[in-house]
Coordinates of C-alpha atoms in Angstrom, one line a residue:
M1353 CA 48.3 -13.3 86.2
Q1354 CA 48.6 -16.9 84.8
V1355 CA 45.8 -18.8 83.2
Y1356 CA 45.6 -22.6 82.9
L1357 CA 43.4 -25.1 81.2
V1358 CA 42.7 -27.7 83.9
G1359 CA 40.9 -30.9 84.7
G1360 CA 38.9 -33.0 82.3
A1361 CA 39.8 -31.1 79.1
V1362 CA 43.5 -31.8 79.8
R1363 CA 42.8 -35.4 80.8
D1364 CA 40.7 -36.2 77.8
G1365 CA 43.3 -34.5 75.5
V1366 CA 46.0 -36.8 76.9
L1367 CA 43.7 -39.8 76.4
G1368 CA 43.0 -38.8 72.8
L1369 CA 39.3 -38.3 73.6
P1370 CA 37.1 -35.5 72.3
V1371 CA 37.3 -32.4 74.6
K1372 CA 33.7 -31.3 75.3
D1373 CA 34.0 -28.6 78.0
K1374 CA 37.0 -26.4 79.0
D1375 CA 37.6 -25.2 82.5
F1376 CA 40.3 -22.7 83.4
M1377 CA 42.1 -21.7 86.5
V1378 CA 43.6 -18.2 87.1
V1379 CA 46.6 -17.7 89.4
G1380 CA 47.6 -14.3 90.7
A1381 CA 44.2 -12.6 90.3
T1382 CA 41.5 -11.1 92.5
P1383 CA 37.8 -11.3 92.0
Q1384 CA 37.7 -7.6 91.3
M1385 CA 40.3 -7.9 88.5
L1386 CA 38.0 -10.4 86.7
L1387 CA 34.9 -8.4 87.3
D1388 CA 36.6 -5.3 85.8
L1389 CA 37.2 -7.3 82.7
G1390 CA 33.5 -8.2 82.3
F1391 CA 33.6 -11.7 83.9
I1392 CA 30.4 -12.7 85.7
Q1393 CA 30.8 -14.3 89.1
V1394 CA 28.9 -17.5 89.8
G1395 CA 27.6 -17.5 93.4
A1396 CA 28.5 -14.9 96.1
D1397 CA 31.1 -16.9 98.0
F1398 CA 32.7 -19.1 95.4
P1399 CA 35.5 -17.7 93.1
V1400 CA 34.2 -19.0 89.8
F1401 CA 33.5 -16.7 86.9
L1402 CA 31.9 -17.0 83.5
H1403 CA 33.9 -15.6 80.5
P1404 CA 32.1 -12.6 79.0
K1405 CA 32.2 -14.0 75.5
T1406 CA 32.7 -17.8 75.6
H1407 CA 30.9 -18.4 79.0
A1408 CA 33.5 -20.9 79.9
E1409 CA 34.3 -21.2 83.6
Y1410 CA 37.3 -19.5 85.1
A1411 CA 38.1 -20.3 88.7
L1412 CA 40.5 -18.4 90.9
A1413 CA 43.2 -20.6 92.4
R1414 CA 42.0 -21.5 95.9
I1415 CA 42.6 -23.4 99.1
E1416 CA 39.7 -25.2 100.7
R1417 CA 39.4 -26.3 104.3
K1418 CA 36.9 -28.7 105.8
S1419 CA 34.5 -26.9 108.2
G1420 CA 31.8 -29.4 108.9
I1421 CA 30.0 -32.5 107.6
G1422 CA 29.1 -33.0 103.9
H1423 CA 30.3 -32.0 100.5
T1424 CA 29.4 -28.3 100.9
A1425 CA 31.0 -27.7 104.3
F1426 CA 34.2 -26.0 103.2
K1427 CA 35.8 -22.6 103.8
V1428 CA 37.2 -21.3 100.6
H1429 CA 40.3 -19.1 100.5
A1430 CA 41.1 -17.5 97.1
D1431 CA 44.1 -15.3 97.0
P1432 CA 46.6 -14.1 94.4
S1433 CA 49.3 -15.9 96.4
V1434 CA 47.7 -19.4 96.0
S1435 CA 49.8 -21.4 93.6
L1436 CA 48.8 -23.8 90.8
E1437 CA 50.2 -26.7 92.8
E1438 CA 48.3 -25.7 96.0
D1439 CA 45.0 -25.6 94.1
L1440 CA 45.5 -28.9 92.2
I1441 CA 46.2 -30.9 95.4
R1442 CA 42.6 -30.3 96.3
R1443 CA 41.4 -32.2 93.2
D1444 CA 39.8 -35.6 93.4
L1445 CA 41.9 -37.8 91.1
T1446 CA 45.4 -37.4 89.8
I1447 CA 44.2 -37.7 86.2
N1448 CA 42.0 -34.6 86.9
A1449 CA 44.9 -32.6 88.5
L1450 CA 46.6 -31.8 85.2
A1451 CA 47.1 -28.3 83.7
I1452 CA 48.3 -26.6 80.6
E1453 CA 49.2 -22.9 80.6
V1454 CA 47.4 -20.8 78.0
K1455 CA 48.2 -17.2 76.8
D1456 CA 45.7 -15.2 78.8
L1457 CA 42.1 -14.7 79.7
F1458 CA 41.0 -13.9 76.2
D1459 CA 43.3 -16.3 74.3
D1460 CA 43.3 -20.0 75.3
T1461 CA 46.0 -20.9 72.9
P1462 CA 48.5 -23.1 74.9
M1463 CA 51.8 -21.4 75.7
T1464 CA 53.9 -24.5 75.0
G1465 CA 51.5 -27.4 75.3
E1466 CA 53.4 -28.9 78.2
V1467 CA 51.2 -30.7 80.6
L1468 CA 51.9 -29.6 84.2
D1469 CA 51.7 -32.6 86.5
F1470 CA 52.6 -32.4 90.2
Y1471 CA 51.0 -35.6 91.4
G1472 CA 51.6 -38.4 88.9
G1473 CA 48.5 -37.9 86.8
L1474 CA 50.2 -38.6 83.5
K1475 CA 51.6 -41.9 84.8
D1476 CA 48.2 -42.9 86.1
V1477 CA 46.7 -42.1 82.7
Q1478 CA 49.3 -44.4 81.1
D1479 CA 48.7 -47.1 83.7
R1480 CA 44.9 -46.6 83.4
T1481 CA 44.5 -46.0 87.2
L1482 CA 42.0 -43.9 89.1
R1483 CA 43.9 -42.7 92.2
H1484 CA 43.1 -39.9 94.7
V1485 CA 45.5 -36.9 94.8
S1486 CA 45.7 -36.5 98.6
P1487 CA 44.1 -37.3 101.9
A1488 CA 41.8 -34.3 101.2
F1489 CA 39.8 -36.7 99.1
S1490 CA 38.1 -38.0 102.2
E1491 CA 36.7 -34.6 103.1
D1492 CA 34.1 -34.8 100.4
P1493 CA 31.8 -37.8 100.3
L1494 CA 30.5 -36.9 96.9
R1495 CA 33.8 -38.0 95.5
V1496 CA 33.0 -41.6 96.3
L1497 CA 30.3 -41.5 93.7
R1498 CA 32.4 -39.4 91.3
V1499 CA 35.1 -42.1 91.3
A1500 CA 32.5 -44.8 90.6
R1501 CA 31.2 -42.6 87.8
F1502 CA 34.7 -42.2 86.3
F1503 CA 35.1 -45.9 86.6
A1504 CA 32.0 -46.4 84.4
R1505 CA 33.1 -43.7 82.0
F1506 CA 36.5 -45.1 81.4
A1507 CA 35.5 -48.8 81.6
P1508 CA 36.0 -49.1 77.8
L1509 CA 39.7 -48.0 78.4
D1510 CA 40.2 -50.6 81.1
F1511 CA 40.7 -48.2 84.0
S1512 CA 40.8 -49.6 87.5
I1513 CA 40.6 -48.0 90.9
H1514 CA 43.9 -47.9 92.9
D1515 CA 43.7 -50.1 96.0
S1516 CA 44.4 -47.2 98.3
T1517 CA 41.6 -45.1 96.7
A1518 CA 39.1 -48.0 96.9
A1519 CA 40.0 -48.5 100.6
L1520 CA 39.4 -44.8 101.2
M1521 CA 36.1 -44.9 99.4
Q1522 CA 35.0 -47.8 101.6
T1523 CA 36.1 -45.9 104.8
I1524 CA 34.1 -42.8 103.8
A1525 CA 31.0 -45.0 103.1
S1526 CA 31.3 -46.9 106.4
S1527 CA 31.7 -43.6 108.3
G1528 CA 28.1 -42.7 107.5
E1529 CA 29.0 -39.4 105.9
M1530 CA 27.4 -40.5 102.6
S1531 CA 24.1 -39.7 104.4
S1532 CA 25.0 -36.0 104.4
L1533 CA 24.8 -35.8 100.6
S1534 CA 21.7 -33.9 99.3
R1535 CA 19.3 -36.0 97.3
E1536 CA 19.7 -33.5 94.4
R1537 CA 23.5 -34.2 94.2
L1538 CA 22.9 -37.9 94.7
Y1539 CA 20.5 -37.9 91.7
S1540 CA 22.8 -35.8 89.6
E1541 CA 25.7 -38.3 90.1
F1542 CA 23.5 -41.4 89.5
A1543 CA 21.9 -39.9 86.4
R1544 CA 25.3 -38.9 84.8
A1545 CA 26.8 -42.3 85.7
L1546 CA 24.0 -44.5 84.6
M1547 CA 23.9 -42.6 81.3
E1548 CA 27.5 -43.6 80.5
N1549 CA 27.9 -46.1 77.7
Q1550 CA 28.7 -48.7 80.3
G1551 CA 26.6 -47.2 83.1
D1552 CA 26.2 -50.7 84.6
Q1553 CA 29.8 -50.5 85.7
F1554 CA 28.8 -47.7 88.1
I1555 CA 26.5 -50.0 90.0
R1556 CA 29.0 -52.8 89.8
C1557 CA 31.7 -50.6 91.3
L1558 CA 29.4 -49.5 94.2
H1559 CA 28.3 -53.1 94.8
D1560 CA 31.8 -54.6 94.7
L1561 CA 33.1 -52.1 97.1
D1562 CA 30.1 -52.6 99.4
I1563 CA 29.2 -48.9 99.1
L1564 CA 25.8 -49.4 97.5
S1565 CA 24.3 -50.2 100.9
S1566 CA 25.2 -46.6 102.1
V1567 CA 23.2 -45.1 99.2
L1568 CA 20.4 -47.5 98.1
P1569 CA 20.1 -50.0 101.0
A1570 CA 17.0 -51.7 99.5
L1571 CA 18.8 -52.4 96.2
S1572 CA 21.9 -53.6 98.1
Q1573 CA 19.8 -56.0 100.1
H1574 CA 18.2 -57.4 97.0
F1575 CA 21.7 -58.0 95.6
I1576 CA 22.7 -60.2 98.5
N1577 CA 21.3 -62.9 96.3
F1578 CA 23.9 -63.3 93.6
D1579 CA 21.4 -64.4 91.0
N1580 CA 19.4 -61.2 91.6
Y1581 CA 22.6 -59.2 91.1
Q1582 CA 23.7 -60.9 87.9
A1583 CA 20.2 -60.7 86.4
A1584 CA 19.9 -57.0 87.1
M1585 CA 23.4 -56.3 85.7
T1586 CA 22.7 -58.2 82.6
R1587 CA 19.5 -56.2 82.0
L1588 CA 21.2 -52.9 82.8
T1589 CA 24.1 -53.7 80.5
K1590 CA 21.6 -54.4 77.7
A1591 CA 19.8 -51.1 78.3
C1592 CA 23.1 -49.3 78.1
Q1593 CA 24.0 -51.1 74.8
L1594 CA 20.6 -50.1 73.4
N1595 CA 21.3 -46.5 74.5
L1596 CA 18.0 -46.3 76.3
P1597 CA 17.0 -43.2 78.4
L1598 CA 17.6 -43.0 82.1
A1599 CA 14.1 -44.0 83.0
S1600 CA 14.5 -47.3 81.2
R1601 CA 17.8 -48.0 82.8
L1602 CA 16.4 -47.4 86.3
A1603 CA 13.3 -49.5 85.4
V1604 CA 15.3 -52.6 84.5
L1605 CA 17.6 -52.1 87.5
L1606 CA 14.7 -51.8 90.0
N1607 CA 12.0 -54.0 88.4
E1608 CA 12.5 -57.1 90.5
L1609 CA 12.3 -55.2 93.8
P1610 CA 9.0 -55.1 95.7
A1611 CA 7.2 -51.9 94.7
T1612 CA 7.8 -50.3 98.0
D1613 CA 11.5 -50.9 97.8
A1614 CA 11.7 -49.6 94.3
A1615 CA 9.8 -46.5 95.4
D1616 CA 12.2 -46.1 98.3
C1617 CA 15.2 -46.1 96.0
L1618 CA 13.6 -43.5 93.7
T1619 CA 12.8 -41.3 96.7
R1620 CA 16.4 -41.5 98.0
L1621 CA 17.6 -40.5 94.6
N1622 CA 15.0 -37.7 94.4
A1623 CA 14.1 -38.9 91.0
P1624 CA 11.8 -36.6 89.0
K1625 CA 8.1 -37.5 88.8
H1626 CA 8.2 -38.7 85.2
I1627 CA 11.0 -41.1 86.0
C1628 CA 9.0 -42.5 89.0
Q1629 CA 5.9 -42.9 86.8
F1630 CA 7.8 -44.7 84.1
V1631 CA 9.4 -47.2 86.5
K1632 CA 6.0 -47.9 88.1
A1633 CA 4.4 -48.3 84.7
F1634 CA 7.1 -50.8 83.7
Q1635 CA 6.6 -52.8 86.8
N1636 CA 2.9 -53.0 86.2
L1637 CA 2.9 -53.6 82.4
H1638 CA 6.1 -55.4 81.4
D1639 CA 4.5 -58.9 81.7
T1640 CA 1.7 -57.7 79.4
L1641 CA 4.0 -56.2 76.9
I1642 CA 6.2 -59.3 76.7
A1643 CA 3.2 -61.5 76.2
L1644 CA 1.7 -59.3 73.4
P1645 CA 0.0 -60.1 71.1
A1646 CA -1.0 -63.4 72.7
I1647 CA -3.5 -61.6 75.0
D1648 CA -7.2 -60.8 74.8
T1649 CA -8.7 -57.8 73.3
K1650 CA -9.6 -56.2 76.6
A1651 CA -6.0 -56.3 77.8
L1652 CA -4.8 -54.6 74.7
L1653 CA -7.5 -52.0 74.9
T1654 CA -6.5 -51.4 78.6
L1655 CA -2.8 -51.2 77.7
I1656 CA -3.4 -48.4 75.1
E1657 CA -5.5 -46.4 77.5
R1658 CA -3.3 -46.8 80.5
T1659 CA -0.3 -45.5 78.6
Q1660 CA -2.3 -42.9 76.8
A1661 CA -0.8 -44.2 73.6
H1662 CA -3.8 -43.0 71.5
K1663 CA -2.7 -39.4 72.5
D1664 CA 1.1 -39.9 72.5
S1665 CA 2.8 -43.2 71.7
A1666 CA 6.1 -42.2 73.3
Q1667 CA 5.7 -44.0 76.6
L1668 CA 4.3 -47.2 75.1
I1669 CA 7.2 -47.4 72.6
Q1670 CA 9.7 -46.7 75.4
L1671 CA 8.2 -49.5 77.4
Y1672 CA 8.5 -51.8 74.4
D1673 CA 12.2 -50.9 74.0
T1674 CA 12.8 -51.4 77.8
C1675 CA 11.2 -54.9 77.5
H1676 CA 13.8 -55.7 74.8
A1677 CA 16.5 -54.8 77.3
Y1678 CA 14.8 -56.6 80.2
Q1679 CA 14.5 -60.0 78.4
G1680 CA 17.7 -59.5 76.5
S1681 CA 16.4 -60.0 73.0
P1682 CA 13.9 -58.4 70.6
L1683 CA 10.2 -59.1 71.4
T1684 CA 8.4 -61.7 69.3
Y1685 CA 6.4 -59.0 67.5
P1686 CA 7.7 -55.9 65.6
K1687 CA 7.3 -52.4 67.0
Q1688 CA 5.2 -51.6 64.0
W1689 CA 2.5 -53.9 65.4
L1690 CA 2.0 -51.5 68.3
F1691 CA 1.7 -48.6 65.9
D1692 CA -1.0 -50.6 64.0
A1693 CA -2.8 -51.3 67.2
I1694 CA -2.8 -47.6 68.1
A1695 CA -4.0 -46.7 64.6
R1696 CA -6.9 -49.1 64.9
Y1697 CA -7.9 -47.7 68.3
Q1698 CA -7.8 -44.2 66.8
S1699 CA -9.8 -45.2 63.8
V1700 CA -12.9 -45.3 65.9
T1701 CA -14.3 -41.8 66.4
I1702 CA -17.4 -40.2 67.7
A1703 CA -18.7 -40.1 64.1
D1704 CA -19.0 -43.9 64.3
I1705 CA -21.4 -43.7 67.3
D1706 CA -25.2 -43.9 66.9
P1707 CA -26.4 -40.3 67.5
A1708 CA -29.3 -41.7 69.5
L1709 CA -27.0 -42.9 72.3
T1710 CA -26.4 -40.7 75.3
G1711 CA -24.3 -40.5 78.5
K1712 CA -22.5 -43.7 79.5
A1713 CA -23.8 -45.6 76.5
I1714 CA -21.6 -43.5 74.2
G1715 CA -18.4 -44.5 76.0
D1716 CA -19.5 -48.1 76.2
E1717 CA -20.1 -48.2 72.4
M1718 CA -16.7 -46.5 71.7
S1719 CA -15.0 -49.2 73.8
R1720 CA -16.9 -51.9 72.0
L1721 CA -16.0 -50.7 68.6
R1722 CA -12.4 -50.1 69.5
A1723 CA -12.2 -53.6 71.0
Q1724 CA -13.7 -55.0 67.8
A1725 CA -11.1 -53.2 65.7
L1726 CA -8.3 -54.5 67.9
H1727 CA -9.7 -58.0 67.9
G1728 CA -9.2 -58.1 64.1
L1729 CA -5.6 -57.1 64.5
L1730 CA -5.0 -59.8 67.2
G1731 CA -6.6 -62.4 65.1
N1732 CA -4.6 -61.6 62.0
F1733 CA -1.3 -61.8 64.0
Q1734 CA -2.1 -65.0 65.8
M1735 CA -3.2 -66.6 62.5
A1736 CA 0.1 -65.5 60.8
S1737 CA 2.1 -66.8 63.8
A1738 CA 0.4 -70.2 63.6
L1739 CA 1.1 -70.4 59.8
T1740 CA 4.7 -69.5 60.4
D1741 CA 5.0 -72.2 63.1
F1742 CA 3.4 -74.8 60.9

C-alpha cells in the first residue's frame, strides 16, 4: 500500500500558497482494508473514505470510464492494481495532477518531499498555464466551469488558459452537454468562483470564450452590447474588491437586466431564496438608496419598512454597501446616517400613542409620528449639506 498527498494541496505548496485542505490517494488497497482500519466510506459506489481521526479524504486509485451524458455518468473501477499514473491522468488540469508520497495512512509526513509529475504540471505551474491533462477532460462538462474558476482564483498570479484547453472548453459548450449539469452543481461552481478575490475574472473567462451563452443565455445576450458588459464587469470588480457577499456580487452583475431575465438567471443557477430576494430588493431599491437622503419622508419610511430594518438592519446595510460597488464610489452620506434613521424610527413606540385611539387609527398615528421623527433627520442633513456646499 502506498499513500500520496495529491491535487490542490501539492499545487498550492509548489506555488507557495497556504494549504487549506489535504486530499490523499491510496494505491494498492481495497475498500475492505480501509474499512478494517476504521475509515468511513463516503457513498456506496465511490471509493472515497474519511480518515477516522482527521476526517481528511482518502480515495482509492481508480479508473473512470464515460458511460453516458453529464458529469455523473461514469463507471468507476477501483482496484489495487491501478497505478498512481493511471489515476492522475483522469484529473482535470496538469497542475492538479501532482502527488507527493507520504509515510502511511496514519502519518502524512512526506517520504522525500519529491513532487511526482507525470504530465508536465510543474512546468505549467512555472509557466502559469492552465492545461488539461488528457482528452478525458472532455468527458465531464463540469470541468469547463472548474477551469474558469481556477482562472479567477489564480488571476492574481497571471495564469492563462492554454489554447488547446480553451478550444476544448468551447467545443464542450457548443456540444450542448453543459445543459446536462444539475442546477445544484452549477450554483456550487458559480458561488465558489464569484467569491474568489477576483471573481469577476470567472465571468470574463466564460464571456470571452463564448461559453456564458451555454449557461446563462439572458446575461450573455445582455453582454452583446459591449457597454453593458464593461459596466457590469466594473461593478462586479468593485464588489469583489470590497469583499461583499455572494448576494451583492450577483446583484450588481444582474441589476441592469430586465427583472424577468434576472430571475431566469437565478433560476438556472438554482440560487437560494435569500439570494433571489436580495437581488430583487436591490433592483427595486438601489435608485432610492443612491438618492438618499435627498428624498421625502414617506420614501424613507417605506424603505425602512420594506427592508424590515427596524427589526434587523443587516439587509439595509448590505444594500448600502452594494450601492457603493454599483456606483463605484462611497455614497454621499455616511452609513451611520442609516443607523440614525433606524433609531429615529424605533424611538416611536406604542407608549407614544393616545390610549383613546383604536384599530387602524393606531397604525396611522404610529406612521405619522415616525415620519415626523424622520423628517427632522432629513431636514438636518439637507441643511448641513447646503451649508457645506455654500
